[in-house]
mmCIF file of C-alpha atoms and ligand atoms in Angstrom:
data_model
loop_
_atom_site.group_PDB
_atom_site.id
_atom_site.type_symbol
_atom_site.label_atom_id
_atom_site.label_comp_id
_atom_site.label_asym_id
_atom_site.label_seq_id
_atom_site.Cartn_x
_atom_site.Cartn_y
_atom_site.Cartn_z
ATOM 1 C CA MET A 372 90.404 -155.556 -63.506
ATOM 2 C CA ARG A 373 89.401 -154.334 -60.027
ATOM 3 C CA GLN A 374 88.382 -150.718 -59.804
ATOM 4 C CA ARG A 375 87.870 -148.310 -56.961
ATOM 5 C CA PRO A 376 85.041 -145.938 -57.794
ATOM 6 C CA ARG A 377 85.646 -142.380 -56.658
ATOM 7 C CA GLY A 378 82.984 -139.847 -57.587
ATOM 8 C CA ARG A 379 82.308 -139.854 -61.301
ATOM 9 C CA LEU A 380 85.816 -140.928 -62.210
ATOM 10 C CA THR A 381 87.347 -144.333 -61.776
ATOM 11 C CA LEU A 382 90.909 -145.038 -60.803
ATOM 12 C CA ALA A 383 92.005 -148.275 -62.402
ATOM 13 C CA PHE A 384 93.835 -150.834 -60.323
ATOM 14 C CA VAL A 385 96.613 -150.598 -62.870
ATOM 15 C CA LYS A 386 99.247 -147.955 -62.324
ATOM 16 C CA ALA A 387 101.477 -146.680 -65.092
ATOM 17 C CA SER A 388 104.008 -143.931 -65.668
ATOM 18 C CA PRO A 389 102.776 -140.768 -67.414
ATOM 19 C CA GLU A 390 105.057 -141.697 -70.348
ATOM 20 C CA SER A 391 103.383 -145.095 -70.718
ATOM 21 C CA GLN A 392 99.976 -143.437 -70.494
ATOM 22 C CA LEU A 393 100.938 -140.968 -73.221
ATOM 23 C CA ARG A 394 101.909 -143.895 -75.444
ATOM 24 C CA LEU A 395 98.281 -145.031 -75.187
ATOM 25 C CA LEU A 396 97.349 -141.884 -77.112
ATOM 26 C CA GLU A 397 99.617 -142.971 -79.976
ATOM 27 C CA LEU A 398 97.991 -146.390 -79.807
ATOM 28 C CA ALA A 399 94.549 -144.751 -79.865
ATOM 29 C CA ASP A 400 95.509 -142.660 -82.922
ATOM 30 C CA LEU A 401 96.611 -145.806 -84.750
ATOM 31 C CA ASP A 402 93.452 -147.652 -83.745
ATOM 32 C CA THR A 403 91.408 -144.723 -85.045
ATOM 33 C CA GLU A 404 93.399 -144.854 -88.281
ATOM 34 C CA LEU A 405 92.891 -148.628 -88.569
ATOM 35 C CA GLY A 406 89.178 -148.214 -87.893
ATOM 36 C CA ARG A 407 88.962 -145.507 -90.537
ATOM 37 C CA LEU A 408 90.778 -147.702 -93.074
ATOM 38 C CA ASP A 409 88.512 -150.646 -92.283
ATOM 39 C CA HIS A 410 85.451 -148.445 -92.743
ATOM 40 C CA ARG A 411 86.841 -147.152 -96.046
ATOM 41 C CA ARG A 412 87.470 -150.673 -97.281
ATOM 42 C CA ARG A 413 83.934 -151.734 -96.401
ATOM 43 C CA SER A 414 82.311 -148.653 -97.958
ATOM 44 C CA LEU A 415 84.255 -148.322 -101.208
ATOM 45 C CA PRO A 416 81.982 -146.796 -103.889
ATOM 46 C CA GLU A 417 83.320 -149.415 -106.314
ATOM 47 C CA THR A 418 81.693 -152.160 -104.235
ATOM 48 C CA ALA A 419 78.227 -150.642 -104.710
ATOM 49 C CA GLU A 420 79.042 -149.960 -108.361
ATOM 50 C CA LEU A 421 80.067 -153.584 -108.897
ATOM 51 C CA ALA A 422 76.878 -154.835 -107.239
ATOM 52 C CA GLN A 423 74.847 -152.711 -109.670
ATOM 53 C CA LEU A 424 76.898 -153.952 -112.610
ATOM 54 C CA THR A 425 76.395 -157.571 -111.519
ATOM 55 C CA GLU A 426 72.651 -156.908 -111.487
ATOM 56 C CA ARG A 427 72.840 -155.337 -114.942
ATOM 57 C CA ALA A 428 74.909 -158.264 -116.239
ATOM 58 C CA ALA A 429 72.275 -160.712 -114.970
ATOM 59 C CA LYS A 430 69.548 -158.743 -116.775
ATOM 60 C CA VAL A 431 71.591 -158.749 -119.969
ATOM 61 C CA ARG A 432 72.106 -162.522 -119.691
ATOM 62 C CA ASP A 433 68.347 -162.954 -119.237
ATOM 63 C CA ALA A 434 67.668 -160.740 -122.269
ATOM 64 C CA ILE A 435 70.139 -162.770 -124.352
ATOM 65 C CA THR A 436 68.500 -166.050 -123.265
ATOM 66 C CA ILE A 437 65.048 -164.699 -124.186
ATOM 67 C CA ALA A 438 66.332 -163.389 -127.519
ATOM 68 C CA ASP A 439 68.030 -166.712 -128.291
ATOM 69 C CA THR A 440 64.834 -168.622 -127.494
ATOM 70 C CA ASN A 441 62.897 -166.198 -129.694
ATOM 71 C CA LEU A 442 65.367 -166.652 -132.544
ATOM 72 C CA ALA A 443 65.254 -170.438 -132.270
ATOM 73 C CA ASP A 444 61.437 -170.387 -132.306
ATOM 74 C CA LEU A 445 61.387 -168.053 -135.311
ATOM 75 C CA ASP A 446 63.973 -170.161 -137.137
ATOM 76 C CA ARG A 447 61.796 -173.229 -136.640
ATOM 77 C CA GLU A 448 58.664 -171.389 -137.816
ATOM 78 C CA LEU A 449 60.579 -169.983 -140.761
ATOM 79 C CA ALA A 450 61.904 -173.393 -141.794
ATOM 80 C CA ARG A 451 58.387 -174.827 -141.601
ATOM 81 C CA ALA A 452 56.924 -171.944 -143.626
ATOM 82 C CA GLU A 453 59.680 -172.196 -146.243
ATOM 83 C CA LYS A 454 59.085 -175.920 -146.507
ATOM 84 C CA ASP A 455 55.367 -175.255 -147.013
ATOM 85 C CA VAL A 456 56.187 -172.762 -149.782
ATOM 86 C CA GLU A 457 58.489 -175.279 -151.391
ATOM 87 C CA GLN A 458 55.878 -178.041 -151.279
ATOM 88 C CA VAL A 459 53.299 -175.788 -152.915
ATOM 89 C CA ARG A 460 55.844 -174.648 -155.506
ATOM 90 C CA VAL A 461 56.733 -178.265 -156.396
ATOM 91 C CA ARG A 462 53.082 -179.154 -156.675
ATOM 92 C CA ILE A 463 52.408 -176.191 -158.969
ATOM 93 C CA GLU A 464 55.374 -177.228 -161.085
ATOM 94 C CA LYS A 465 54.078 -180.782 -161.397
ATOM 95 C CA ASP A 466 50.596 -179.562 -162.278
ATOM 96 C CA ASN A 467 52.075 -177.220 -164.878
ATOM 97 C CA GLN A 468 54.169 -180.028 -166.338
ATOM 98 C CA ARG A 469 51.059 -182.154 -166.676
ATOM 99 C CA LEU A 470 49.266 -179.224 -168.310
ATOM 100 C CA ASP A 471 52.181 -178.434 -170.637
ATOM 101 C CA ALA A 472 52.673 -182.061 -171.602
ATOM 102 C CA GLY A 473 49.069 -182.195 -172.670
ATOM 103 C CA GLN A 474 48.527 -185.276 -170.522
ATOM 104 C CA VAL A 475 45.109 -184.064 -169.446
ATOM 105 C CA SER A 476 42.611 -184.183 -172.218
ATOM 106 C CA ASN A 477 39.399 -184.460 -170.257
ATOM 107 C CA ALA A 478 37.884 -180.938 -170.142
ATOM 108 C CA ARG A 479 36.553 -181.275 -166.645
ATOM 109 C CA GLU A 480 39.831 -182.673 -165.384
ATOM 110 C CA LEU A 481 41.684 -179.884 -167.200
ATOM 111 C CA GLU A 482 39.527 -177.227 -165.565
ATOM 112 C CA SER A 483 39.951 -178.823 -162.173
ATOM 113 C CA LEU A 484 43.728 -178.887 -162.612
ATOM 114 C CA GLN A 485 43.794 -175.253 -163.715
ATOM 115 C CA ASN A 486 41.668 -174.336 -160.700
ATOM 116 C CA GLU A 487 44.047 -176.210 -158.486
ATOM 117 C CA VAL A 488 47.014 -174.302 -159.914
ATOM 118 C CA THR A 489 45.205 -170.999 -159.319
ATOM 119 C CA SER A 490 44.364 -171.916 -155.740
ATOM 120 C CA LEU A 491 47.907 -173.206 -155.158
ATOM 121 C CA ARG A 492 49.343 -169.914 -156.449
ATOM 122 C CA ARG A 493 47.120 -168.040 -154.001
ATOM 123 C CA ARG A 494 48.280 -170.362 -151.243
ATOM 124 C CA GLN A 495 51.896 -169.826 -152.308
ATOM 125 C CA GLY A 496 51.380 -166.069 -152.115
ATOM 126 C CA ASP A 497 49.904 -166.339 -148.634
ATOM 127 C CA LEU A 498 52.731 -168.575 -147.463
ATOM 128 C CA GLU A 499 55.326 -166.225 -148.920
ATOM 129 C CA GLU A 500 53.678 -163.395 -146.986
ATOM 130 C CA ILE A 501 54.071 -165.462 -143.833
ATOM 131 C CA VAL A 502 57.744 -166.119 -144.658
ATOM 132 C CA LEU A 503 58.350 -162.390 -145.169
ATOM 133 C CA GLU A 504 56.618 -161.540 -141.927
ATOM 134 C CA LEU A 505 58.642 -164.165 -140.049
ATOM 135 C CA MET A 506 61.843 -162.841 -141.612
ATOM 136 C CA GLU A 507 60.955 -159.350 -140.407
ATOM 137 C CA ARG A 508 60.280 -160.636 -136.910
ATOM 138 C CA ARG A 509 63.529 -162.571 -137.016
ATOM 139 C CA GLU A 510 65.397 -159.412 -137.990
ATOM 140 C CA GLN A 511 63.882 -157.570 -135.021
ATOM 141 C CA ALA A 512 64.726 -160.454 -132.684
ATOM 142 C CA GLN A 513 68.288 -160.504 -134.013
ATOM 143 C CA ALA A 514 68.570 -156.739 -133.482
ATOM 144 C CA MET A 515 67.442 -157.206 -129.879
ATOM 145 C CA ARG A 516 69.937 -160.043 -129.463
ATOM 146 C CA ASP A 517 72.713 -157.844 -130.896
ATOM 147 C CA GLY A 518 71.683 -154.948 -128.669
ATOM 148 C CA ALA A 519 71.800 -157.170 -125.595
ATOM 149 C CA ALA A 520 75.194 -158.529 -126.612
ATOM 150 C CA THR A 521 76.533 -154.978 -127.061
ATOM 151 C CA GLU A 522 75.123 -154.020 -123.662
ATOM 152 C CA GLY A 523 76.783 -157.154 -122.259
ATOM 153 C CA GLY A 524 80.099 -156.011 -123.675
ATOM 154 C CA THR A 525 79.675 -152.543 -122.160
ATOM 155 C CA VAL A 526 78.745 -153.977 -118.765
ATOM 156 C CA GLY A 527 81.715 -156.356 -118.934
ATOM 157 C CA ALA A 528 84.102 -153.506 -119.690
ATOM 158 C CA GLU A 529 82.629 -151.381 -116.888
ATOM 159 C CA GLU A 530 82.923 -154.337 -114.513
ATOM 160 C CA ALA A 531 86.573 -154.813 -115.426
ATOM 161 C CA ALA A 532 87.283 -151.095 -114.924
ATOM 162 C CA ALA A 533 85.451 -150.949 -111.575
ATOM 163 C CA THR A 534 87.176 -154.139 -110.412
ATOM 164 C CA SER A 535 90.611 -152.751 -111.189
ATOM 165 C CA ARG A 536 89.735 -149.452 -109.459
ATOM 166 C CA ARG A 537 88.413 -151.376 -106.457
ATOM 167 C CA ASP A 538 91.522 -153.581 -106.328
ATOM 168 C CA ALA A 539 93.791 -150.526 -106.496
ATOM 169 C CA ALA A 540 91.865 -148.833 -103.674
ATOM 170 C CA VAL A 541 91.968 -152.002 -101.548
ATOM 171 C CA ALA A 542 95.710 -152.388 -102.184
ATOM 172 C CA GLU A 543 96.307 -148.787 -101.109
ATOM 173 C CA ILE A 544 94.174 -149.252 -97.970
ATOM 174 C CA GLU A 545 95.967 -152.499 -97.142
ATOM 175 C CA GLU A 546 99.342 -150.825 -97.527
ATOM 176 C CA GLN A 547 98.325 -148.058 -95.105
ATOM 177 C CA ALA A 548 96.806 -150.613 -92.726
ATOM 178 C CA ALA A 549 100.014 -152.665 -92.783
ATOM 179 C CA LYS A 550 102.019 -149.537 -91.883
ATOM 180 C CA ALA A 551 99.638 -148.650 -89.044
ATOM 181 C CA THR A 552 99.658 -152.252 -87.802
ATOM 182 C CA ALA A 553 103.460 -152.309 -87.754
ATOM 183 C CA ALA A 554 103.561 -148.976 -85.925
ATOM 184 C CA ARG A 555 100.989 -150.309 -83.453
ATOM 185 C CA ALA A 556 103.080 -153.418 -82.774
ATOM 186 C CA ALA A 557 106.088 -151.239 -82.026
ATOM 187 C CA ILE A 558 104.121 -149.207 -79.461
ATOM 188 C CA VAL A 559 102.494 -152.297 -77.962
ATOM 189 C CA ALA A 560 105.981 -153.668 -77.267
ATOM 190 C CA ASP A 561 106.626 -150.497 -75.285
ATOM 191 C CA VAL A 562 103.465 -150.430 -73.142
ATOM 192 C CA PRO A 563 103.319 -152.379 -69.839
ATOM 193 C CA ALA A 564 101.242 -155.548 -70.233
ATOM 194 C CA ASP A 565 98.636 -154.706 -67.558
ATOM 195 C CA LEU A 566 98.036 -151.226 -68.981
ATOM 196 C CA LEU A 567 97.754 -152.667 -72.494
ATOM 197 C CA ALA A 568 95.321 -155.341 -71.309
ATOM 198 C CA LEU A 569 93.150 -152.646 -69.704
ATOM 199 C CA TYR A 570 93.290 -150.522 -72.873
ATOM 200 C CA ASP A 571 92.330 -153.485 -75.097
ATOM 201 C CA LYS A 572 89.534 -154.547 -72.751
ATOM 202 C CA ILE A 573 88.029 -151.045 -72.812
ATOM 203 C CA ARG A 574 88.526 -150.801 -76.558
ATOM 204 C CA SER A 575 86.634 -154.032 -77.205
ATOM 205 C CA SER A 576 83.783 -153.050 -74.913
ATOM 206 C CA VAL A 577 83.262 -149.401 -75.941
ATOM 207 C CA GLY A 578 84.541 -149.674 -79.506
ATOM 208 C CA GLY A 579 86.975 -147.356 -81.270
ATOM 209 C CA VAL A 580 89.734 -146.494 -78.830
ATOM 210 C CA GLY A 581 90.425 -147.436 -75.207
ATOM 211 C CA ALA A 582 92.112 -144.209 -74.186
ATOM 212 C CA ALA A 583 91.681 -140.515 -74.881
ATOM 213 C CA ALA A 584 93.454 -137.324 -74.026
ATOM 214 C CA LEU A 585 92.065 -134.903 -71.483
ATOM 215 C CA ARG A 586 92.412 -131.479 -73.108
ATOM 216 C CA ARG A 587 91.091 -128.186 -71.777
ATOM 217 C CA GLY A 588 88.765 -130.095 -69.471
ATOM 218 C CA GLN A 589 87.287 -132.192 -72.275
ATOM 219 C CA CYS A 590 87.455 -135.972 -72.755
ATOM 220 C CA GLY A 591 88.761 -136.640 -76.273
ATOM 221 C CA GLY A 592 86.917 -139.959 -76.359
ATOM 222 C CA CYS A 593 83.302 -138.932 -75.791
ATOM 223 C CA ARG A 594 83.778 -135.133 -76.149
ATOM 224 C CA GLU A 595 82.091 -134.535 -72.778
ATOM 225 C CA MET A 596 83.365 -131.670 -70.637
ATOM 226 C CA LEU A 597 84.449 -132.841 -67.207
ATOM 227 C CA SER A 598 82.743 -131.265 -64.208
ATOM 228 C CA THR A 599 84.691 -129.220 -61.684
ATOM 229 C CA VAL A 600 84.417 -132.136 -59.274
ATOM 230 C CA GLU A 601 85.899 -134.495 -61.861
ATOM 231 C CA LEU A 602 88.661 -132.066 -62.750
ATOM 232 C CA ASN A 603 89.508 -131.743 -59.067
ATOM 233 C CA GLU A 604 89.713 -135.546 -58.850
ATOM 234 C CA VAL A 605 92.054 -135.665 -61.824
ATOM 235 C CA ARG A 606 94.155 -132.939 -60.226
ATOM 236 C CA ALA A 607 94.321 -134.917 -56.975
ATOM 237 C CA ALA A 608 95.276 -138.198 -58.646
ATOM 238 C CA ALA A 609 98.974 -139.124 -58.553
ATOM 239 C CA PRO A 610 100.713 -139.059 -61.966
ATOM 240 C CA ASP A 611 100.961 -142.853 -62.074
ATOM 241 C CA GLU A 612 97.270 -143.365 -61.349
ATOM 242 C CA VAL A 613 95.319 -144.495 -64.408
ATOM 243 C CA VAL A 614 92.208 -142.327 -64.493
ATOM 244 C CA ARG A 615 89.083 -143.476 -66.294
ATOM 245 C CA HIS A 616 86.190 -141.358 -67.479
ATOM 246 C CA GLU A 617 82.993 -142.699 -65.928
ATOM 247 C CA GLU A 618 80.955 -141.323 -68.849
ATOM 248 C CA CYS A 619 82.644 -143.368 -71.596
ATOM 249 C CA ARG A 620 84.800 -145.741 -69.498
ATOM 250 C CA ARG A 621 87.930 -144.765 -71.427
ATOM 251 C CA ILE A 622 91.316 -144.120 -69.868
ATOM 252 C CA LEU A 623 91.766 -140.358 -69.569
ATOM 253 C CA VAL A 624 95.360 -139.508 -70.374
ATOM 254 C CA ARG A 625 96.576 -136.269 -68.834
ATOM 255 C CA THR A 626 98.377 -133.928 -71.219
ATOM 256 C CA PRO A 627 100.130 -130.586 -70.651
ATOM 257 C CA ASP A 628 96.955 -128.772 -71.699
ATOM 258 C CA SER A 629 94.517 -130.900 -69.706
ATOM 259 C CA GLY A 630 93.244 -127.836 -67.874
ATOM 260 C CA VAL A 631 93.967 -129.238 -64.417
HETATM 261 ZN ZN1 LIG B 1813 84.822 -139.736 -72.099
#
């Protein structure tokens, strides 16, 4: 778009009726609305909440894996210890049977067998202690496993609730965005192509909106007050001139309360 610089304002090559220029303000309002909706969608609190919950869920899964490994280890140790107890018990039983049956008559052999039974009973007691201790540790590990599973359930429920809240918010935003987009399309159909092209070009380069109202000497786009020189230039410009604010590059749309 060719431009003729004139002081601190620019007159665009494009010319458009005041009515068409005023329609740009409606377009700008809708673009502001669409920008606001897009920002809302990207900064929904539920998104941050869900990220935290995902982190918590991962921790819970890790805790469950650790607890399961612990339980498996303890189960193995417990099985081994119980087997040891059983072996000792069987051996004591056999020794006792031999003693009871009176098979051992040799005094020294008898004493040795009785000593063995005594030492085996001690060993059985020790092993049973180990079994009890392992059972206690297993109980604790199971409690931790249960706690993690409960936490997992809580996190899952919170995730489901946050997801449904997020989805509802997104649906509401999308509904409003669809309305604004439809309204924008209707206005676009009404704005001359060259003016629209200029508006869109400015919008993509400065961001936000491509046009703003001039009200009481202030640019609605960048909020800067126009100087007396600038206001005089606006006053001198024909109604179909498209005036641009040098400060923010936006199209300045004259309104009844522009202050010129
Ligand atoms: Zn401005």
